[in-house]
Coordinates of C-alpha atoms in Angstrom, one line a residue:
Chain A
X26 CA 92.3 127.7 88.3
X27 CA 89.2 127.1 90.5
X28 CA 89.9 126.6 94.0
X29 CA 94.0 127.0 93.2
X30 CA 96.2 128.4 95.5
X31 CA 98.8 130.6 93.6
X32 CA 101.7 130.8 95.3
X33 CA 104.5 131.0 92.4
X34 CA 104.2 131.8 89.0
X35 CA 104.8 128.1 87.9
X36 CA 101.5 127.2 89.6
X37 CA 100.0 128.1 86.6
X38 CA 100.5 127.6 82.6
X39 CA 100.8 129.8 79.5
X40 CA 97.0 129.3 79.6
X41 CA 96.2 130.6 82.6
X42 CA 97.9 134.0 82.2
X43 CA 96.2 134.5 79.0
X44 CA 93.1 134.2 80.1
X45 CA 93.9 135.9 83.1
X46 CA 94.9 139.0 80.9
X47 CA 91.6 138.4 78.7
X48 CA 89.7 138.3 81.8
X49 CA 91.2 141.9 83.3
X50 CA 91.3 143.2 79.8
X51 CA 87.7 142.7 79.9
X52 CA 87.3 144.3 84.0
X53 CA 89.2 147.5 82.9
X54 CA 86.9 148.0 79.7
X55 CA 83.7 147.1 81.8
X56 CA 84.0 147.4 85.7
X57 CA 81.9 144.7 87.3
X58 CA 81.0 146.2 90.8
X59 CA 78.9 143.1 92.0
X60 CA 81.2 140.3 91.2
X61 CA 82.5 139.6 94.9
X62 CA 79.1 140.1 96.1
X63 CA 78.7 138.2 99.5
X64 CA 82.6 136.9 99.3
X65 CA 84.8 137.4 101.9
X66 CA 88.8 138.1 101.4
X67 CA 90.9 137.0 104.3
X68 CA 93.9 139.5 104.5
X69 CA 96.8 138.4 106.2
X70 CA 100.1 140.8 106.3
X71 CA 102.7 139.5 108.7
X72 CA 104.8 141.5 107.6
X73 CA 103.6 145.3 106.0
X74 CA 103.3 146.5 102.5
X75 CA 101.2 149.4 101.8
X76 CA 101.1 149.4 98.1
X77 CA 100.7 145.7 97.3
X78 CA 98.0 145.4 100.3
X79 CA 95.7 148.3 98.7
X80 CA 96.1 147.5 95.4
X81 CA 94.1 143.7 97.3
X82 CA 92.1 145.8 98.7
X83 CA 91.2 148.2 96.2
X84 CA 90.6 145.4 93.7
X85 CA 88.0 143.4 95.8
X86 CA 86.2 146.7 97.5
X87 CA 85.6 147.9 93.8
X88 CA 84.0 144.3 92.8
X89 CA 81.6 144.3 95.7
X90 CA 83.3 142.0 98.2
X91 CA 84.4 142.2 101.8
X92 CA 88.2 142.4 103.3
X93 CA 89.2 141.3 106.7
X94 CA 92.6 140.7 108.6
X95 CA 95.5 142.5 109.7
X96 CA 98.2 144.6 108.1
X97 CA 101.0 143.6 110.4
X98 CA 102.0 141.1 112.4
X99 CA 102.2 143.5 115.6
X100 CA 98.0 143.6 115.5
X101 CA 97.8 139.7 114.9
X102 CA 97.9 136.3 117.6
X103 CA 101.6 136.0 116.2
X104 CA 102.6 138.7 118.8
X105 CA 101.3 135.6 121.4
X106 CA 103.3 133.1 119.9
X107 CA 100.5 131.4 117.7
X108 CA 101.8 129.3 114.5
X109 CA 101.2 130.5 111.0
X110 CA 99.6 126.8 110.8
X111 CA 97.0 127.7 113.5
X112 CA 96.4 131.1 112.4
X113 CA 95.5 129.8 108.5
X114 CA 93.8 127.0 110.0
X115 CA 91.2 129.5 111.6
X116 CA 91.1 132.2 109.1
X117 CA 90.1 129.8 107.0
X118 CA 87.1 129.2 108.4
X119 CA 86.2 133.1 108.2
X120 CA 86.7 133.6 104.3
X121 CA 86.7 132.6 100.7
X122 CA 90.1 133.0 99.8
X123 CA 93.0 134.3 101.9
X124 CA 96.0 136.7 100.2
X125 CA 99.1 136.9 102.4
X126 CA 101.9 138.4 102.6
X127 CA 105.2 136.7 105.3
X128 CA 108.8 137.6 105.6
X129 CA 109.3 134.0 105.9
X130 CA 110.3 132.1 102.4
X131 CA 107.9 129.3 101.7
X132 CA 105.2 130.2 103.9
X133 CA 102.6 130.7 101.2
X134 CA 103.5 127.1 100.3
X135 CA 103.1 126.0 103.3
X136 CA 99.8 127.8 104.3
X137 CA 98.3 126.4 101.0
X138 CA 99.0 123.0 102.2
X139 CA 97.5 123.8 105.8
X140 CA 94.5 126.1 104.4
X141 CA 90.8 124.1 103.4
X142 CA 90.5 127.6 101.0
X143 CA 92.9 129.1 98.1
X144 CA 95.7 131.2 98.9
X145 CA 97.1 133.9 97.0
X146 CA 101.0 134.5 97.5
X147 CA 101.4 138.5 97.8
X148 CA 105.0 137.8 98.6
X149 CA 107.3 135.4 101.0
X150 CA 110.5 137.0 101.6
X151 CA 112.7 137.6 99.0
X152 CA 111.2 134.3 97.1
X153 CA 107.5 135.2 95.1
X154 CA 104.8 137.3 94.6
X155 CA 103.0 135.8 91.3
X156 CA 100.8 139.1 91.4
X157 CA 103.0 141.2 90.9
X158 CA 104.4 139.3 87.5
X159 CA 100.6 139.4 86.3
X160 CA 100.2 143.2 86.7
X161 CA 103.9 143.4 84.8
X162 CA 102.5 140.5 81.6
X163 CA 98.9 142.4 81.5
X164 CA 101.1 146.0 81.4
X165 CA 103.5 145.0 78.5
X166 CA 100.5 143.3 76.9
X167 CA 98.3 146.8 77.2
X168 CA 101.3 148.7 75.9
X169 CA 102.8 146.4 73.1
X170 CA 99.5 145.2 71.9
X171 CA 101.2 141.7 72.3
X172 CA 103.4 139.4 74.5
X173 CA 105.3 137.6 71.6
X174 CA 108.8 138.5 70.1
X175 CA 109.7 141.0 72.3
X176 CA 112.7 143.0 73.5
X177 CA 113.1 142.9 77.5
X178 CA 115.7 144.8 79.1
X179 CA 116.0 144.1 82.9
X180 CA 117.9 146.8 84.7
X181 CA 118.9 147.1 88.0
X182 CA 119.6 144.9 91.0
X183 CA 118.9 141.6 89.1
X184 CA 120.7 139.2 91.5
X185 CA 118.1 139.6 94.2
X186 CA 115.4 141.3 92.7
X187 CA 112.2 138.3 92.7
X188 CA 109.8 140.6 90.3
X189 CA 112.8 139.9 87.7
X190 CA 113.5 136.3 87.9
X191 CA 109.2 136.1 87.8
X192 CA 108.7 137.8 84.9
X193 CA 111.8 136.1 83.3
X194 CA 110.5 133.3 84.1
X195 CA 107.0 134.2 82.6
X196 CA 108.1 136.1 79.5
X197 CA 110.1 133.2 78.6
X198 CA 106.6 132.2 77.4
X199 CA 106.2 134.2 74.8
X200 CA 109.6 134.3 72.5
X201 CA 111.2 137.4 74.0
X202 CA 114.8 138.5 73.9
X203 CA 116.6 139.9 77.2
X204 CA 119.2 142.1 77.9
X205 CA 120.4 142.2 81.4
X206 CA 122.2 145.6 82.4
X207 CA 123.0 145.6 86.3
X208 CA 126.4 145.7 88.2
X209 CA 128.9 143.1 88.6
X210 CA 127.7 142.0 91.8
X211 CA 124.5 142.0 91.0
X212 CA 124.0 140.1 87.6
X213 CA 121.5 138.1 86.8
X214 CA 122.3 134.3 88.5
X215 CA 123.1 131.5 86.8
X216 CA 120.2 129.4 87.2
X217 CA 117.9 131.7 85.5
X218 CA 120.5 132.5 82.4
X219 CA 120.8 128.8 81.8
X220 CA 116.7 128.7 82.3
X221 CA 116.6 130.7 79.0
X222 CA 119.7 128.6 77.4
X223 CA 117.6 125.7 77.6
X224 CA 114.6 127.0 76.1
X225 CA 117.2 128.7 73.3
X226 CA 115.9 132.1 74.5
X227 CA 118.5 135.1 73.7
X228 CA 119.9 137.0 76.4
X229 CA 122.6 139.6 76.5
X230 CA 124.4 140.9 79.6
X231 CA 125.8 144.7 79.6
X232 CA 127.5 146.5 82.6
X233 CA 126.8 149.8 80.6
X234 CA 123.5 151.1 80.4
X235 CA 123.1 153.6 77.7
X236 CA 123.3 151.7 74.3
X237 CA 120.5 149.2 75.3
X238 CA 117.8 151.5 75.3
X239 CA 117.3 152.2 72.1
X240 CA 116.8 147.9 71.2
X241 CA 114.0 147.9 73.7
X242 CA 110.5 147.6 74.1
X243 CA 110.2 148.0 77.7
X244 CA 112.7 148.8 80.0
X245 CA 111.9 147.1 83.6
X246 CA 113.7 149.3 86.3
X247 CA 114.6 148.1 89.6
X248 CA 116.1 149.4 92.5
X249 CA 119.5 148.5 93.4
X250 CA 119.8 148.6 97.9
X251 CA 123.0 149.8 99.1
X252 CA 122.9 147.1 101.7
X253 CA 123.5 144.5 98.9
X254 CA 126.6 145.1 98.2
X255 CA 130.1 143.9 100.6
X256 CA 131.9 146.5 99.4
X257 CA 130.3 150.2 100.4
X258 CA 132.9 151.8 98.0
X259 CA 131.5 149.5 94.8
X260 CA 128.2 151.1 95.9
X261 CA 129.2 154.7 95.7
X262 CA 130.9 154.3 92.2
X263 CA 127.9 151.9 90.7
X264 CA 124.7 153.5 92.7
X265 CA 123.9 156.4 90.2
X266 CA 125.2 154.0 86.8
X267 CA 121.5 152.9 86.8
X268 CA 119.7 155.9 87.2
X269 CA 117.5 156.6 83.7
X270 CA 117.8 160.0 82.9
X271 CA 115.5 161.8 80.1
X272 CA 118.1 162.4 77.9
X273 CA 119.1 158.6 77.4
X274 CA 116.1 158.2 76.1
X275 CA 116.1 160.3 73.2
X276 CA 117.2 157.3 70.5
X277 CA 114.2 154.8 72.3
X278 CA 111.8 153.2 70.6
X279 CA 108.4 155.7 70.5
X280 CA 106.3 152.6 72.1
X281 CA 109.1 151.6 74.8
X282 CA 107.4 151.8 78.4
X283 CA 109.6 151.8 81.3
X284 CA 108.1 149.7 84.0
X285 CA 109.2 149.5 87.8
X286 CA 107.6 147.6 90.3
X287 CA 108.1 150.7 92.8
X288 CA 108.4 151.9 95.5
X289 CA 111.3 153.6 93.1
X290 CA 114.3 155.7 95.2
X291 CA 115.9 157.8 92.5
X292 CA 116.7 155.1 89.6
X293 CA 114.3 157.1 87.4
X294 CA 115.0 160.9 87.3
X295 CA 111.2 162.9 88.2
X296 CA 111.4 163.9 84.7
X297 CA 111.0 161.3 83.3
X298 CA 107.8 161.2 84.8
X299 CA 105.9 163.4 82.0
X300 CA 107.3 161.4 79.0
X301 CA 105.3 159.3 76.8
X302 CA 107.7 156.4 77.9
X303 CA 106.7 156.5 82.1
X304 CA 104.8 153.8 82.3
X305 CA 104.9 153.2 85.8
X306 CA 102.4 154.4 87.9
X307 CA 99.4 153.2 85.6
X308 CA 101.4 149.5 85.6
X309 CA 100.3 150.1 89.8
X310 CA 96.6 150.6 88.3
X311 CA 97.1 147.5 86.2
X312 CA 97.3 145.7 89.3
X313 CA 93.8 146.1 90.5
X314 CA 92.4 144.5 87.4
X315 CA 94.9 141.8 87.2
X316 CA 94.6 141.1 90.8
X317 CA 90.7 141.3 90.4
X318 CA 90.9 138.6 87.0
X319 CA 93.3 136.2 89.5
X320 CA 90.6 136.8 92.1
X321 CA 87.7 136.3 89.8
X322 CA 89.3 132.7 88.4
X323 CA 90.4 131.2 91.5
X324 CA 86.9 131.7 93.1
X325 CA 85.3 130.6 90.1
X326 CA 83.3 133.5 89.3
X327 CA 84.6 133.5 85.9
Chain B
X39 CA 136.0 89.2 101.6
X40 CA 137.9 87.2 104.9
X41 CA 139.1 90.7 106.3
X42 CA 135.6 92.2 106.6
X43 CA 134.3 88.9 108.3
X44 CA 137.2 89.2 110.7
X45 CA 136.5 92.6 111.3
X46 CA 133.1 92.3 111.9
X47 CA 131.3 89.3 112.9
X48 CA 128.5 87.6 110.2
X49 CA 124.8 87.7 110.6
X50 CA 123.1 84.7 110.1
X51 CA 120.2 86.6 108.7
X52 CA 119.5 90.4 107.4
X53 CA 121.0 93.0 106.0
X54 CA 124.4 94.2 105.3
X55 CA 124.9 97.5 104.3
X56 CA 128.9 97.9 102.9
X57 CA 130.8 100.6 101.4
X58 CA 129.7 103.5 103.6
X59 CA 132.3 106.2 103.7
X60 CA 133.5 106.5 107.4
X61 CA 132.4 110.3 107.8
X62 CA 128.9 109.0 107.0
X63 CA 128.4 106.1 109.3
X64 CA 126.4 107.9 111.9
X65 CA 124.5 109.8 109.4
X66 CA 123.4 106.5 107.9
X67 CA 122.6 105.4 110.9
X68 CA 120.0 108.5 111.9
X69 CA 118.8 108.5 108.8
X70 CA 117.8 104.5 108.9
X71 CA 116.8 105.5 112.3
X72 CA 118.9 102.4 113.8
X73 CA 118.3 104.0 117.2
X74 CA 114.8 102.6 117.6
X75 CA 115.8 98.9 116.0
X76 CA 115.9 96.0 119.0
X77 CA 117.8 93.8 116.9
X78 CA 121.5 92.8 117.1
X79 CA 123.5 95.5 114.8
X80 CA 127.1 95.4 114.5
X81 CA 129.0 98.4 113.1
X82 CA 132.8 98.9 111.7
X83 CA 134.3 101.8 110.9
X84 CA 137.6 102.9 109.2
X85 CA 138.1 99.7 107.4
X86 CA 140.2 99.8 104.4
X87 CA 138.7 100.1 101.4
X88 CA 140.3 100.9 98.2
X89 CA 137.2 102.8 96.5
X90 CA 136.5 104.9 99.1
X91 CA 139.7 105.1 101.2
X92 CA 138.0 104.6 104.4
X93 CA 134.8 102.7 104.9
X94 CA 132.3 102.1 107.3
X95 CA 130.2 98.9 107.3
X96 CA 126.6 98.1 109.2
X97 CA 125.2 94.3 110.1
X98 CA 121.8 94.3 111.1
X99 CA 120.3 91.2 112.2
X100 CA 117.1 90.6 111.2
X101 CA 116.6 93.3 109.6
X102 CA 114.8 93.8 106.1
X103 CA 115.2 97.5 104.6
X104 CA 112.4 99.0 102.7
X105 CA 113.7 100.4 99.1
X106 CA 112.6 104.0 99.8
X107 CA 114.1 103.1 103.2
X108 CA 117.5 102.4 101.5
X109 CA 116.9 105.2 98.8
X110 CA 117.4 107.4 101.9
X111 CA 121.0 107.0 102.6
X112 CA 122.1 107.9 98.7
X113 CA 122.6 111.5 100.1
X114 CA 124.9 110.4 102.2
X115 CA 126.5 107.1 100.9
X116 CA 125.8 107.2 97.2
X117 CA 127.7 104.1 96.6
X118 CA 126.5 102.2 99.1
X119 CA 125.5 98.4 98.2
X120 CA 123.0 96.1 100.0
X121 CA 123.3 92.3 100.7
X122 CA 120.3 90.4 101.3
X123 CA 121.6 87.5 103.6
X124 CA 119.5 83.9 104.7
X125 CA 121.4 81.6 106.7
X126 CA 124.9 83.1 106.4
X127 CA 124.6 83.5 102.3
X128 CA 123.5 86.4 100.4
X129 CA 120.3 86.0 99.0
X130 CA 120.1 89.3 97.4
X131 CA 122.4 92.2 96.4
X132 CA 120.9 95.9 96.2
X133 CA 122.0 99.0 95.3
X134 CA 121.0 102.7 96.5
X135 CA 119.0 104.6 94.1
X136 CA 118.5 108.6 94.0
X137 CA 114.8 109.2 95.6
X138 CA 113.0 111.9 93.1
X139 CA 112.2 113.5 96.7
X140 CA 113.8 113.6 99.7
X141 CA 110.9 114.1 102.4
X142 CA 112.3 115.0 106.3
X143 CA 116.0 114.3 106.1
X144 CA 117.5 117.2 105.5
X145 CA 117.5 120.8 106.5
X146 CA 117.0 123.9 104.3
X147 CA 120.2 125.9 103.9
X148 CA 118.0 128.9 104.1
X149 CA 117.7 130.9 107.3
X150 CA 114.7 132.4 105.8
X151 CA 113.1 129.1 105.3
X152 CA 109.5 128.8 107.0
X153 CA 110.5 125.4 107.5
X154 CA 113.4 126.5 109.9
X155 CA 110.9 128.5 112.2
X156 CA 107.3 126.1 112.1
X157 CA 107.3 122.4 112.9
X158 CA 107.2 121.9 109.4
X159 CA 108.7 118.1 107.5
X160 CA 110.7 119.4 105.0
X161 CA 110.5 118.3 101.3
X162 CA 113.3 118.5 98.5
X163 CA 113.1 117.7 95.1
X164 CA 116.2 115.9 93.7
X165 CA 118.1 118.3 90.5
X166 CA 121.1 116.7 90.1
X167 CA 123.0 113.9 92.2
X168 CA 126.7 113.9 91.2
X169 CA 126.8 117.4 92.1
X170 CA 124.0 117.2 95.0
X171 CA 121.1 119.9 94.4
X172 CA 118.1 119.6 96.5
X173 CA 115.7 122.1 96.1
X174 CA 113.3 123.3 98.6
X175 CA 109.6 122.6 98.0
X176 CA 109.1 125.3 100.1
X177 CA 111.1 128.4 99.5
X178 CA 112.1 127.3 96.0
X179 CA 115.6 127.3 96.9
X180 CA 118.6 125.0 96.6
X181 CA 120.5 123.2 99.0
X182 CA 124.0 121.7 97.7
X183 CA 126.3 119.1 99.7
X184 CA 128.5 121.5 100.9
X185 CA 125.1 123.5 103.3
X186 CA 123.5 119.9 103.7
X187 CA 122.8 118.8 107.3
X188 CA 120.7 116.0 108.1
X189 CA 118.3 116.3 110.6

């Protein structure tokens, strides 16, 4: 992983994510604030995203290195028409790495092509953002003790939703079983489904969400947009179908965790919030070590 | 064999490239660049053809196609075949084969695509030919013959 660019989750193999899990296993047990000592971060956000930028920032500040760049595109030379190729081209010579985040599909791809340094993909467009799947493998890891054999139930807007397909794509990996629970227009596409056919993976699909929760292990919630669907009347009769109420999850498993890759709207009630099961808000924590393990390999540090 | 030499005239030497469908005879001819060639080409178009219905047919003279050159066109005339000719006779017959990557032909379906908004040579990756997939090497995402446009 030294000197790699990781820009989808494919970039890297079975491997890698272990030891990347090993590696922020071992940064959450035993903080190392010198690490990044003298290394510089390049942070590049043409387009804005609070959380995912100061998770980046919280995770190389705490390991003793040094962020600079822009949080939007509005405070950047795009504003005067300069090309994403010219503005990697010069960051690079300022940094050690460079994490971006573009509305534009591709563009992490692209940059890593352009840029003499490794780039880290924290999202382009609706396509990746490998950091996230790390923080969501080194979260059911922490709560399941384990990545193998287990029961995955995606819910939500799974046609559109990239943290899905990602960690689909990821937990194939490791033997698990999915069951897809999302609205008509929204399933799960084809591509990924026959993905898990030809690796004789199990999936199931449901429309209904209640009898599922009890099978899994963790529930991953997603938001469903009303500006997904064609039909605004399909939205009002489906938008509050997904919503996870305390009381479905009386018959759940006692170590199920329900994940959500946030920001969430009102697809898990508040009260949930205080049960054993909300898992949420420390998987955002996760996300500073894992983002500090992919850090720490791709520099070479460790 | 006499209605296509009737049609249009022989080369004494170069290439022919035959069974073109007509609605991709100036595709072909972009994507071979013919444009910048000095040569003498001769083209015919809506010839009858009984595999393809219609079929388009291109003489260049003096001419000799590179095989990734030739690869090119199999997005857009799959079935098109290749004579080698020397002195009026065909020296050589070649077929099109399906590239593993198509590298600046063809333009992402995606309106998101970066490489619809930099200067940027697009790249594909080959998934399936009978039912043409192309996936971006960029955006990850696929491009069928229905969205395909050629640059």
């Amino acid at each position: 992983m030294n000197g790699k660019s990781l820009v989808s989750i494919t970039d890297f193999s079975k491997e890698n994510y272990l030891e990347i899990l090993d590696l922020a296993k071992e940064f959450e047990s035993r903080p190392n604030p010198d690490l990044f000592r003298g290394k510089v971060v390049g942070s590049l956000f043409f387009e804005p995203s609070t959380r995912t930028r100061l998770s980046f920032e919280s995770a190389v500040t705490r390991m003793g290195g040094r962020i600079i760049g822009f949080t939007e595109a509005s405070s950047s030379s795009v504003t005067k028409g300069e090309t994403l190729y010219d503005t990697i081209k010069i960051v690079s010579n300022y940094c050690d790495l460079i994490v971006m985040r573009h509305a534009m599909e591709g563009s992490a791809r692209y940059a890593s092509e352009v840029a003499s340094i490794p780039i880290i993909n924290a999202g382009d467009g609706a396509n990746q953002h490998p950091t996230q799947t790390m923080l969501d493998l080194y979260s059911i890891q922490k709560t399941q003790n384990k990545l193998e054999n287990l029961n995955i139930c995606l819910v939500g807007d799974l046609k559109y939703g990239r943290t899905v397909h990602s960690l689909l794509m990821a937990m194939s990996e490791f033997n698990s079983t999915f069951h897809f629970v999302s609205p008509k227009e929204l399933k799960m596409p084809m591509v990924y489904k026959l993905f898990l056919e030809n690796r004789g993976l199990k999936y199931e699909e449901h429309t209904e969400f209640n009898d599922i929760v009890k099978e899994a292990d963790v529930i991953y919630m997603t938001r469903v947009q009303k500006e997904r669907f064609s039909d605004p009347i399909e939205y009002e009769k489906t938008k509050n179908a997904y919503n996870l109420k305390k009381d479905m999850l009386k018959n759940a498993k006692p170590g199920m965790k329900i994940l959500h890759p946030l920001p969430r709207v009102n697809e898990i009630h508040t009260e949930i919030d205080s049960t054993p099961q909300a898992y949420y808000f420390t998987q955002a924590l996760n996300g500073v070590f894992a983002r500090q393990a992919i850090i720490a390999k791709i520099l070479g540090l460790k | 064999m006499h209605d296509k030499v009737l049609n249009v005239s022989a080369i004494k030497n170069g290439t022919v490239i035959d069974h073109i469908p007509a609605t991709s005879l100036f595709e072909v001819i972009s994507i071979l660049g013919l444009h910048n060639v000095e040569s003498q080409i001769t083209f015919g178009t809506n010839l009858e053809s009984k595999k393809l219905g219609k079929k388009a047919i291109i003489k260049l003279s003096e001419v000799y196609l590179m095989d990734d050159e030739i690869n090119k066109i199999s997005l857009v005339a799959p079935q098109a075949k290749l004579n080698i000719i020397k002195n009026f006779e065909v020296v050589e017959k070649k077929i099109v084969e399906v590239p593993e990557n198509v590298v600046g032909i063809v333009k992402c379906f995606n309106p998101s695509c970066i490489t619809n908004h930099e200067r940027i040579v697009t790249r594909f990756k080959v998934l399936s030919m009978n039912e043409l997939r192309l996936k971006c090497h960029y955006c990850e995402k696929i491009t069928d013959h229905e969205h395909m446009e050629i640059i």
